[in-house]
PDB file of C-alpha atoms in Angstrom:
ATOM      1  CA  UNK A   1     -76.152  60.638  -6.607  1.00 40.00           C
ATOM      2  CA  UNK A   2     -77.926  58.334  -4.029  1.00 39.00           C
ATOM      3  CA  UNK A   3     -78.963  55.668  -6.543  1.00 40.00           C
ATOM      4  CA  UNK A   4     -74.873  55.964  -7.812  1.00 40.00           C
ATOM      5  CA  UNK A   5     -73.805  55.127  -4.563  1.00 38.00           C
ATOM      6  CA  UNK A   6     -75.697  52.530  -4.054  1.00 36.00           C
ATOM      7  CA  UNK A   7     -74.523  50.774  -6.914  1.00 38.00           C
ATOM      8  CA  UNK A   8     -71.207  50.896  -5.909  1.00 36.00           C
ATOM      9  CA  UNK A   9     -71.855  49.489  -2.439  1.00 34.00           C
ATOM     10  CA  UNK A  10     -73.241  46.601  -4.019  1.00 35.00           C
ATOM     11  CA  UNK A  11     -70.853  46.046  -6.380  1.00 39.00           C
ATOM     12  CA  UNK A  12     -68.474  45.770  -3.901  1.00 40.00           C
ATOM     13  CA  UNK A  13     -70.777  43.593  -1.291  1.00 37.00           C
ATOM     14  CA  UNK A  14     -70.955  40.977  -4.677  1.00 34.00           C
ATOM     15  CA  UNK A  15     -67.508  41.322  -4.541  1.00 38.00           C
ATOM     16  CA  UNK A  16     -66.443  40.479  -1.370  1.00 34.00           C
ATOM     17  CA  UNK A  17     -69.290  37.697  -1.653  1.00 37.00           C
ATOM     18  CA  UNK A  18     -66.824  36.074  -3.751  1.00 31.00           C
ATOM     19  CA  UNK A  19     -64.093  36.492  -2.222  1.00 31.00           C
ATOM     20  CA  UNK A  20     -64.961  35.110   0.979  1.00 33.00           C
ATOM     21  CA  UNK A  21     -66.723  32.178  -1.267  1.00 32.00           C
ATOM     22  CA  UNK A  22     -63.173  31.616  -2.800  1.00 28.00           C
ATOM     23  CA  UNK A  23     -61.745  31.643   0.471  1.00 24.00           C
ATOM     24  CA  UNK A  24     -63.820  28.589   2.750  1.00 28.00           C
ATOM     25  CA  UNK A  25     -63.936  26.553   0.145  1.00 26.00           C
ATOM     26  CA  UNK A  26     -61.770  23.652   1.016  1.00 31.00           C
ATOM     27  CA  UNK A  27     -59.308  23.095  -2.269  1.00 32.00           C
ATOM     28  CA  UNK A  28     -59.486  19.520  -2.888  1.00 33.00           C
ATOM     29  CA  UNK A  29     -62.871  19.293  -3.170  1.00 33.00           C
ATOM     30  CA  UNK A  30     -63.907  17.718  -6.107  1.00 34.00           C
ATOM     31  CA  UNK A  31     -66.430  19.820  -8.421  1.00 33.00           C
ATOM     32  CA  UNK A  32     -70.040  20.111  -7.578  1.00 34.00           C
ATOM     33  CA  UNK A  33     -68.707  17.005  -4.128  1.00 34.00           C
ATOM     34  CA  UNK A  34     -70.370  18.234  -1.202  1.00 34.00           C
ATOM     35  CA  UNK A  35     -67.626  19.412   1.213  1.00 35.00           C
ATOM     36  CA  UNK A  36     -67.447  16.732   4.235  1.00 35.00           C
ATOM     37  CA  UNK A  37     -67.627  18.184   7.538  1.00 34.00           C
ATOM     38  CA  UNK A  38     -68.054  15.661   9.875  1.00 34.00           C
ATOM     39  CA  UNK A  39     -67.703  11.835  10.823  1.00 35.00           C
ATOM     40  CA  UNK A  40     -71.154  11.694  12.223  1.00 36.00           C
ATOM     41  CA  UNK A  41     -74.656  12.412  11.157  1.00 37.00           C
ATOM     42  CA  UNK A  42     -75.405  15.854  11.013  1.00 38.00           C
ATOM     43  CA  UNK A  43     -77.351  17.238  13.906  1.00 39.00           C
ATOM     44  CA  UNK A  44     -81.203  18.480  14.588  1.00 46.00           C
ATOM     45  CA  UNK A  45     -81.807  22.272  14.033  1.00 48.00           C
ATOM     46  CA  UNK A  46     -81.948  23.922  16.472  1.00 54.00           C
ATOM     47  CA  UNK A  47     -78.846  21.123  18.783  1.00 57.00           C
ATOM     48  CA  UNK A  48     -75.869  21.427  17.262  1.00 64.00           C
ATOM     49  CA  UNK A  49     -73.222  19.515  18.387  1.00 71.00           C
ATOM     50  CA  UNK A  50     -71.354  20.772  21.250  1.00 82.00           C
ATOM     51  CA  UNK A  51     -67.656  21.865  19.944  1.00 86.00           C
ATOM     52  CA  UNK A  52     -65.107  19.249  20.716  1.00 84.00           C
ATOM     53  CA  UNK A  53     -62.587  19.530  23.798  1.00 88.00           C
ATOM     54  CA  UNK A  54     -58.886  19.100  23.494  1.00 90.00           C
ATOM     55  CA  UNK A  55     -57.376  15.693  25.525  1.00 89.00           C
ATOM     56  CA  UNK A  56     -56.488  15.679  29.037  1.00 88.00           C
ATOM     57  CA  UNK A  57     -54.936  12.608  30.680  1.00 89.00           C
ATOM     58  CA  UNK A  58     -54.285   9.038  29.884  1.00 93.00           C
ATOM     59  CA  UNK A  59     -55.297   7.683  26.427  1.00 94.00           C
ATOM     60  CA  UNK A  60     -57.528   4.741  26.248  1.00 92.00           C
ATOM     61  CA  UNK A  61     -59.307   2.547  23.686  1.00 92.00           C
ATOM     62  CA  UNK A  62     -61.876   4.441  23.988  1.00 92.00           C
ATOM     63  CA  UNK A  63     -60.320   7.339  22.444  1.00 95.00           C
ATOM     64  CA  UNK A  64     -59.709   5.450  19.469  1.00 97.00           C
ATOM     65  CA  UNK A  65     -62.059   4.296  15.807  1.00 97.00           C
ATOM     66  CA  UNK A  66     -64.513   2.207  16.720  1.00 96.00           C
ATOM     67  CA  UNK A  67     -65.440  -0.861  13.676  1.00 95.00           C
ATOM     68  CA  UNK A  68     -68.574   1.068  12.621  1.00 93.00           C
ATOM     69  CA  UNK A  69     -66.899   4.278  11.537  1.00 95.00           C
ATOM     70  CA  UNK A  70     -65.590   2.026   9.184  1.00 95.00           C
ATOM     71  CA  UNK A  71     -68.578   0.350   7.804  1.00 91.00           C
ATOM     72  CA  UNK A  72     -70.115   3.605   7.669  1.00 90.00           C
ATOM     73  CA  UNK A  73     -67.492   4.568   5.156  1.00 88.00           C
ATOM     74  CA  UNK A  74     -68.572   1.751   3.257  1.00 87.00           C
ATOM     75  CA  UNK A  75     -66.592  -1.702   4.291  1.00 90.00           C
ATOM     76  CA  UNK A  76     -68.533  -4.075   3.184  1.00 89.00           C
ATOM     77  CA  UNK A  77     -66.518  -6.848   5.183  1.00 91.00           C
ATOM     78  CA  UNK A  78     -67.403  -7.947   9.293  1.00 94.00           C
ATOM     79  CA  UNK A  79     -64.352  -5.934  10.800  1.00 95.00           C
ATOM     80  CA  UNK A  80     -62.795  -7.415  13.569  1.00 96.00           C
ATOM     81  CA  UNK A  81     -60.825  -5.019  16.447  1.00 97.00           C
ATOM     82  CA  UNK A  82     -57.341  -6.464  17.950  1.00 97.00           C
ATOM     83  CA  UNK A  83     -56.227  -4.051  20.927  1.00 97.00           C
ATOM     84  CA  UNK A  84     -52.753  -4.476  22.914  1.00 96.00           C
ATOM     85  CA  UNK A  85     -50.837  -2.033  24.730  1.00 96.00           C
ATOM     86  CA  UNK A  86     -46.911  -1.377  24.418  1.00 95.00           C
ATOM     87  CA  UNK A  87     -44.422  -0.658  21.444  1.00 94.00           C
ATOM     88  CA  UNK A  88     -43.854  -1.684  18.100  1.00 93.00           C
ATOM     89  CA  UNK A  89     -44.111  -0.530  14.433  1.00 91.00           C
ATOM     90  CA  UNK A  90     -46.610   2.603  14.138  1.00 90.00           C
ATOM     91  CA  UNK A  91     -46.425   3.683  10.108  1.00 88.00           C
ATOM     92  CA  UNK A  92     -45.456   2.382   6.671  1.00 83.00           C
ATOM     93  CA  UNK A  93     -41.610   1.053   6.972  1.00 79.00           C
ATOM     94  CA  UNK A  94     -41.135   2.513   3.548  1.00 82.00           C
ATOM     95  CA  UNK A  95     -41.679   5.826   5.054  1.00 82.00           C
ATOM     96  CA  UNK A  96     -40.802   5.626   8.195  1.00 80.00           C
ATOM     97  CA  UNK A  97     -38.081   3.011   8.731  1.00 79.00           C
ATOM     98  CA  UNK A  98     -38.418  -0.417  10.996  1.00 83.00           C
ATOM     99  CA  UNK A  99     -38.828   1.607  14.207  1.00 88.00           C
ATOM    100  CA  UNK A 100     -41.096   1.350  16.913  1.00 91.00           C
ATOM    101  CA  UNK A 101     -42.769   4.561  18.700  1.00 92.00           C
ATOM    102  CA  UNK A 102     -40.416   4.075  21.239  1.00 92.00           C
ATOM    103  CA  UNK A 103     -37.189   4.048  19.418  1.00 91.00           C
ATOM    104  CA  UNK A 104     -38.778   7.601  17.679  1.00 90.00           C
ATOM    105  CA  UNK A 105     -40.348   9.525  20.473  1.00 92.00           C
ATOM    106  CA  UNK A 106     -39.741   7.093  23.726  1.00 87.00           C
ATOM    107  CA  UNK A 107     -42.294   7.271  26.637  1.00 79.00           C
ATOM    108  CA  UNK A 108     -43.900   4.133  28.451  1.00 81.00           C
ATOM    109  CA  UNK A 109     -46.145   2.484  25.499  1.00 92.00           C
ATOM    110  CA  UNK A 110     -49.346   3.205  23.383  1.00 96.00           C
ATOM    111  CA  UNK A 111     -52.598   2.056  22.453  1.00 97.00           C
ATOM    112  CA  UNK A 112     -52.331  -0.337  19.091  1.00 97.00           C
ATOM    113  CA  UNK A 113     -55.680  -1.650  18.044  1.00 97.00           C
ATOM    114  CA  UNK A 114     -56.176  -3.060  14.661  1.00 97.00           C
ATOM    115  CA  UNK A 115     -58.993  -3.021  12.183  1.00 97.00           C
ATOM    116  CA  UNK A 116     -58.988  -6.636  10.269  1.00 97.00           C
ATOM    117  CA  UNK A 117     -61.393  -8.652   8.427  1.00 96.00           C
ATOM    118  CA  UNK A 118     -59.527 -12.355   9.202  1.00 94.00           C
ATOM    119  CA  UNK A 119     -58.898 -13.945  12.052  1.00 94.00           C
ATOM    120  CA  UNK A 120     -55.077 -14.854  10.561  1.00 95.00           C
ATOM    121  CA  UNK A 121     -52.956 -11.982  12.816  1.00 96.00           C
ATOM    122  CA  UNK A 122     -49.685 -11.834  13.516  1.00 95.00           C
ATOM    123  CA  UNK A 123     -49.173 -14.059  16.694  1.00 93.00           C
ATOM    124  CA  UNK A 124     -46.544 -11.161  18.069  1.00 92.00           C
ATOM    125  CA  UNK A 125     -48.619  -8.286  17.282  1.00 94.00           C
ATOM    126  CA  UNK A 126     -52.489  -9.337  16.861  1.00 96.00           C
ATOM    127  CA  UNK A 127     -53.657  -5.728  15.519  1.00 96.00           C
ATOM    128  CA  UNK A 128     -51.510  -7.038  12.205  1.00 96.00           C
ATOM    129  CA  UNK A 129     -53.020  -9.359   9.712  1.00 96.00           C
ATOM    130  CA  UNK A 130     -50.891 -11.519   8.055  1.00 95.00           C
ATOM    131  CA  UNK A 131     -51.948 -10.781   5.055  1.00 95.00           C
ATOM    132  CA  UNK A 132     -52.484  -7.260   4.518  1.00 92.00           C
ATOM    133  CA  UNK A 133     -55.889  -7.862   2.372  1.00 93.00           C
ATOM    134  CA  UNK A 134     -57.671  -8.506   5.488  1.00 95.00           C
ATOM    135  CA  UNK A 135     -56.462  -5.429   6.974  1.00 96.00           C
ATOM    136  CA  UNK A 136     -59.153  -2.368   7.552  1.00 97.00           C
ATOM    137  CA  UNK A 137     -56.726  -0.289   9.169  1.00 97.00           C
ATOM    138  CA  UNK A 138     -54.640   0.610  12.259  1.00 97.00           C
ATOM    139  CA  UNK A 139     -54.343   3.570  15.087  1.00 97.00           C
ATOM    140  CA  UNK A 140     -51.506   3.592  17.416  1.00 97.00           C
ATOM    141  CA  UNK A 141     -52.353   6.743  19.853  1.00 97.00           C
ATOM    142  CA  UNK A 142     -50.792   7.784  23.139  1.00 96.00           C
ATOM    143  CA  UNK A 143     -50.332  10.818  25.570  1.00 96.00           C
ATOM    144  CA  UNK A 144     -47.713  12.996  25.438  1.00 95.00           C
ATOM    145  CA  UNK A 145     -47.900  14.844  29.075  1.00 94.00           C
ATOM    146  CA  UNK A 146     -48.823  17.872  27.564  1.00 96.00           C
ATOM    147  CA  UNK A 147     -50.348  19.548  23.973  1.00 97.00           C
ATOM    148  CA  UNK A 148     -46.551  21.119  23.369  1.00 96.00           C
ATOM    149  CA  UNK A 149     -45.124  17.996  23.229  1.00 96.00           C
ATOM    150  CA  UNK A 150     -48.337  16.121  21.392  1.00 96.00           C
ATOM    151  CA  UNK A 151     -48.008  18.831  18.708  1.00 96.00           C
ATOM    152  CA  UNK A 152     -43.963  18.370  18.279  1.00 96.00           C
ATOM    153  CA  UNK A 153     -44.423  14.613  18.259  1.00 96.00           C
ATOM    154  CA  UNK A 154     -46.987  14.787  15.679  1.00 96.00           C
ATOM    155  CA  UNK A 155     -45.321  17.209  13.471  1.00 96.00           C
ATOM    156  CA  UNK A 156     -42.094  15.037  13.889  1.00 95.00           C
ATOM    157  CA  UNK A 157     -44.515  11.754  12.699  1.00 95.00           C
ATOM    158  CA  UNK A 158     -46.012  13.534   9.769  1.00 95.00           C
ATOM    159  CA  UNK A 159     -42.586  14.475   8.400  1.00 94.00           C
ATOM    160  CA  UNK A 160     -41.154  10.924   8.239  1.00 93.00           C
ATOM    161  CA  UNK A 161     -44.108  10.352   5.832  1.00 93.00           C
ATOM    162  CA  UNK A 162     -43.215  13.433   3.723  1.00 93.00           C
ATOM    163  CA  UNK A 163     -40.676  11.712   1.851  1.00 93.00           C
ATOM    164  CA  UNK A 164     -42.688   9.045   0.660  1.00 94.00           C
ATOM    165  CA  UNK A 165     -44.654  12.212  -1.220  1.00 95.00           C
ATOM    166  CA  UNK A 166     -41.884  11.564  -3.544  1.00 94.00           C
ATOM    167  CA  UNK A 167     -41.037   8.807  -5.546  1.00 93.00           C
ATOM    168  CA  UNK A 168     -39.961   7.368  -8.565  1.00 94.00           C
ATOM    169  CA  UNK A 169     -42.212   6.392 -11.366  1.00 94.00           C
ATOM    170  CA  UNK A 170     -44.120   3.070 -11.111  1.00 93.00           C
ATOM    171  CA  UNK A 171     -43.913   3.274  -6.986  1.00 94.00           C
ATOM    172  CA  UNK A 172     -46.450   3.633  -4.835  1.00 94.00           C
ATOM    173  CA  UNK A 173     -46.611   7.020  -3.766  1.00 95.00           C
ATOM    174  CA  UNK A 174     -48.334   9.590  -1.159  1.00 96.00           C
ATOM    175  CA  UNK A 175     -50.286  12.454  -2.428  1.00 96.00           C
ATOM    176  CA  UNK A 176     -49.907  16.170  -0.630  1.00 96.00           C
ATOM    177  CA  UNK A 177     -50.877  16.788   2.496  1.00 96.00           C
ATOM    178  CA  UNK A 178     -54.945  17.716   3.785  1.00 97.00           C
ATOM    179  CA  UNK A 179     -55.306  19.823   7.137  1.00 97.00           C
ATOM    180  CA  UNK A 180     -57.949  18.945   9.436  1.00 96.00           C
ATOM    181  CA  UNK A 181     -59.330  21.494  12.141  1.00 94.00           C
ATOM    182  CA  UNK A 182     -61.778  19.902  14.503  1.00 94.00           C
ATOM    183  CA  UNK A 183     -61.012  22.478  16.720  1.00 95.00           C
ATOM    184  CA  UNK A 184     -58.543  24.590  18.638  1.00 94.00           C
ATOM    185  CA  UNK A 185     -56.192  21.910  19.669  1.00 95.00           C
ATOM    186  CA  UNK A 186     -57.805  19.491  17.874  1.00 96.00           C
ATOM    187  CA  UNK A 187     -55.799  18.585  14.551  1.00 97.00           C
ATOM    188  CA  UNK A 188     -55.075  16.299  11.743  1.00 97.00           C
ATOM    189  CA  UNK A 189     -52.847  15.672   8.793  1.00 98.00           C
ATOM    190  CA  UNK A 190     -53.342  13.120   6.213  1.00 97.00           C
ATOM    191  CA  UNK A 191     -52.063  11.625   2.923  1.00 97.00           C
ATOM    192  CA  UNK A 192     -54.081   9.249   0.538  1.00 97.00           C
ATOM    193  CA  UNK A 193     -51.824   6.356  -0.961  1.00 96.00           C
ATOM    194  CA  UNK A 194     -51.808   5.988  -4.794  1.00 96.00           C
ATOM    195  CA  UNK A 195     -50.543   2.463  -6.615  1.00 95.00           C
ATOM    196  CA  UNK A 196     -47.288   2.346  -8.759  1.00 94.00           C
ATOM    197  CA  UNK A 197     -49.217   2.038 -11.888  1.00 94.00           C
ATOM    198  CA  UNK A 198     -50.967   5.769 -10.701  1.00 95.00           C
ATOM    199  CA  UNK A 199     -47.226   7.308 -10.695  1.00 93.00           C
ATOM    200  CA  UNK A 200     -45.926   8.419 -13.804  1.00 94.00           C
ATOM    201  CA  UNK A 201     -44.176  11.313 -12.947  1.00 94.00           C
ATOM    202  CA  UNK A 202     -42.392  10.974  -9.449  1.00 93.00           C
ATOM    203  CA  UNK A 203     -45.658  12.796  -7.505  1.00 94.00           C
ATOM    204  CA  UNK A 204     -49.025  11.533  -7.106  1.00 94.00           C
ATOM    205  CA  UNK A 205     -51.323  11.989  -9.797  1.00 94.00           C
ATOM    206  CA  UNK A 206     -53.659  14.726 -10.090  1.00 91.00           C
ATOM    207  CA  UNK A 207     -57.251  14.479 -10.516  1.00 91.00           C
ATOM    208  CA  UNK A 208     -57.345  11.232  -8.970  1.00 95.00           C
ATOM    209  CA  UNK A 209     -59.057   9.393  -6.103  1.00 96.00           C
ATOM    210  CA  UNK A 210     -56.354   8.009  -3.006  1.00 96.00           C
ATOM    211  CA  UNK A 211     -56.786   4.275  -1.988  1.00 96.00           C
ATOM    212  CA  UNK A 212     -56.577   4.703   1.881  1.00 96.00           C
ATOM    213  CA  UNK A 213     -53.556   6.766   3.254  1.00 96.00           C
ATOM    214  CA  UNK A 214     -52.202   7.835   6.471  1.00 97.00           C
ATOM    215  CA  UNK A 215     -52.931  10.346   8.969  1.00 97.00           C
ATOM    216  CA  UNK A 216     -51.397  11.799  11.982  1.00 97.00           C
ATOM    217  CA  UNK A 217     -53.445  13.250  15.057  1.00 98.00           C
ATOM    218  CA  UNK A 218     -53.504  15.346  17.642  1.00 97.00           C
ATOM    219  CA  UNK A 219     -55.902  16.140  20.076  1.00 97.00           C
ATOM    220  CA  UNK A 220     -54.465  17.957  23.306  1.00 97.00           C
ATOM    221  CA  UNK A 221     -52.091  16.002  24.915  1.00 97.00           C
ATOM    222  CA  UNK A 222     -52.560  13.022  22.817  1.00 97.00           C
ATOM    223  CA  UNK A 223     -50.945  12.153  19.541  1.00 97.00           C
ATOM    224  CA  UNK A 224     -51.571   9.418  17.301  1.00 97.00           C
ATOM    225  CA  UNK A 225     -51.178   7.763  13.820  1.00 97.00           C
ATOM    226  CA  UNK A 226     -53.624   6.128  11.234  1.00 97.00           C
ATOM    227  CA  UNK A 227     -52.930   3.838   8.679  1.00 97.00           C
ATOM    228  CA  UNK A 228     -55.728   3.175   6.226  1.00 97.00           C
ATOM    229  CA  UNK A 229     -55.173  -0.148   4.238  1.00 96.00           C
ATOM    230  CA  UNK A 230     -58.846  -0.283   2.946  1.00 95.00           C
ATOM    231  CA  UNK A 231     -59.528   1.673  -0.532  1.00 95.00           C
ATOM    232  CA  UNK A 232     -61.232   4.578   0.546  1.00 96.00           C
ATOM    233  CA  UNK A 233     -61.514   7.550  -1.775  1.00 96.00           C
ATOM    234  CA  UNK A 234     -60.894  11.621  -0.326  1.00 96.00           C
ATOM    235  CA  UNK A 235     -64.454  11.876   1.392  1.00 95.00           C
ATOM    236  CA  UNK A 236     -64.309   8.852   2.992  1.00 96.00           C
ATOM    237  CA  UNK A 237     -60.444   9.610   4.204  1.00 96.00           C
ATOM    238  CA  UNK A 238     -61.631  13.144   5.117  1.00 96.00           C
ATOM    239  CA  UNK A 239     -64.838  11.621   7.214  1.00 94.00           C
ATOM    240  CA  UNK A 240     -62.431   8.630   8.701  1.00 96.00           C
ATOM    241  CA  UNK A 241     -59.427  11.010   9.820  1.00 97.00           C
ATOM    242  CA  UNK A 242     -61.930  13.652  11.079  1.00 96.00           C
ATOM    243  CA  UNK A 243     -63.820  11.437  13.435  1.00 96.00           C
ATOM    244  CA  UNK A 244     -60.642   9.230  14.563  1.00 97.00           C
ATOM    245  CA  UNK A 245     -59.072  12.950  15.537  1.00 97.00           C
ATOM    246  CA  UNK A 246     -62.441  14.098  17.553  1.00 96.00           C
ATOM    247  CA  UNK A 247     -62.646  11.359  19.131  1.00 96.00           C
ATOM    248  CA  UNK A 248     -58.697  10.970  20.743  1.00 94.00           C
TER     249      UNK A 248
END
């Protein structure tokens, strides 16, 4: 009788084993891709890095990317970083319309800075290459007053983008949506970008890598937007958006 019960309990402990296995394993993960966790190397045993703390206060440039994250997710090219402070365009116009953060949310002005890899910018907005092959990248972030408002601006940004998840054949397209939890108030959302010649259907393509995307943040009270113009493939997003919403 002993040795039947104890058959059963394990049975059911192998069970549950794969359950919960089913369960954290994140679902775009491609097969036998080691899940990414984190932006940064991983940490000595025995110090592991302390857990992240939601935003309080003003936002400044030193909440946002920093050139190396970039280089670490393998641009090749020197990066150079254009800051200003104020208004203007903060997404893909496709998506989002020719609005500035101000026109969509309001409030004083944001932190723009720009990732590009020419020294050819746009004389009224420097964090904009002229041509977009020399641009990396570019985060627009500010503070909201408080983490209500940050999360109801950034769930307002991410759904201007949603449409853009549809589209029809031969346009360039967003794929579906990846959650990000740094930690408790401490969230992203992002969407890789897939070419025209990728969309054959009206929705992005499945089983294939995103060239750069977008992402919305939120950290506290701050809220902010990426836009990756650089080809970088699901880990690389996934390491990029992680480390850009841990450190706002």
């Amino acid at each position: 009788m002993r040795t039947r019960t104890i058959a059963v309990i394990l049975t059911s402990a192998v069970g549950l084993g794969l359950l919960t296995g089913r369960f954290v394993l994140p679902g775009h993960s491609a097969p036998g891709r080691p899940s990414p966790t984190t932006g940064a190397a991983a940490s000595s045993p025995g110090t592991p890095s302390p857990t992240p703390k939601p935003a309080d206060g003003p936002v400044t440039y030193g909440s946002l990317l920093a050139a190396d994250a970039f280089t670490k997710a393998g641009v090749a090219r020197p990066i150079h970083v254009r800051d200003r402070f104020g208004d203007g365009r903060y997404a893909n116009a496709a998506s989002a319309g020719e609005k500035t953060l101000g026109q969509t949310l309001g409030g004083p002005g944001a932190h723009f800075r720009g990732f590009v890899t020419t020294e050819n910018t746009d004389p009224e907005d420097p964090t904009l290459a002229v041509d977009i092959k020399g641009q990396v990248a570019r985060e627009v972030a500010a503070d909201a007053g408080t983490p209500t408002f940050a999360e109801n601006y950034a769930e307002r940004l991410l759904l201007e983008e949603v449409p853009c998840q549809t589209e029809p054949a031969g346009h360039w397209i967003y794929g579906p949506t990846h959650t990000i939890g740094v930690a408790p108030g401490i969230t992203a959302n992002w969407m890789g970008s897939y070419g025209g010649d990728l969309n054959t259907t009206g929705t992005a393509p499945r089983g294939k890598e995103p060239c750069g995307g977008i992402a919305v943040l939120r950290s506290g009270s701050h809220y902010g937007v990426l836009e990756v113009d650089s080809c970088l493939n699901t880990a690389a997003m996934t390491r990029i958006v992680r480390a850009a919403a841990t450190r706002l």
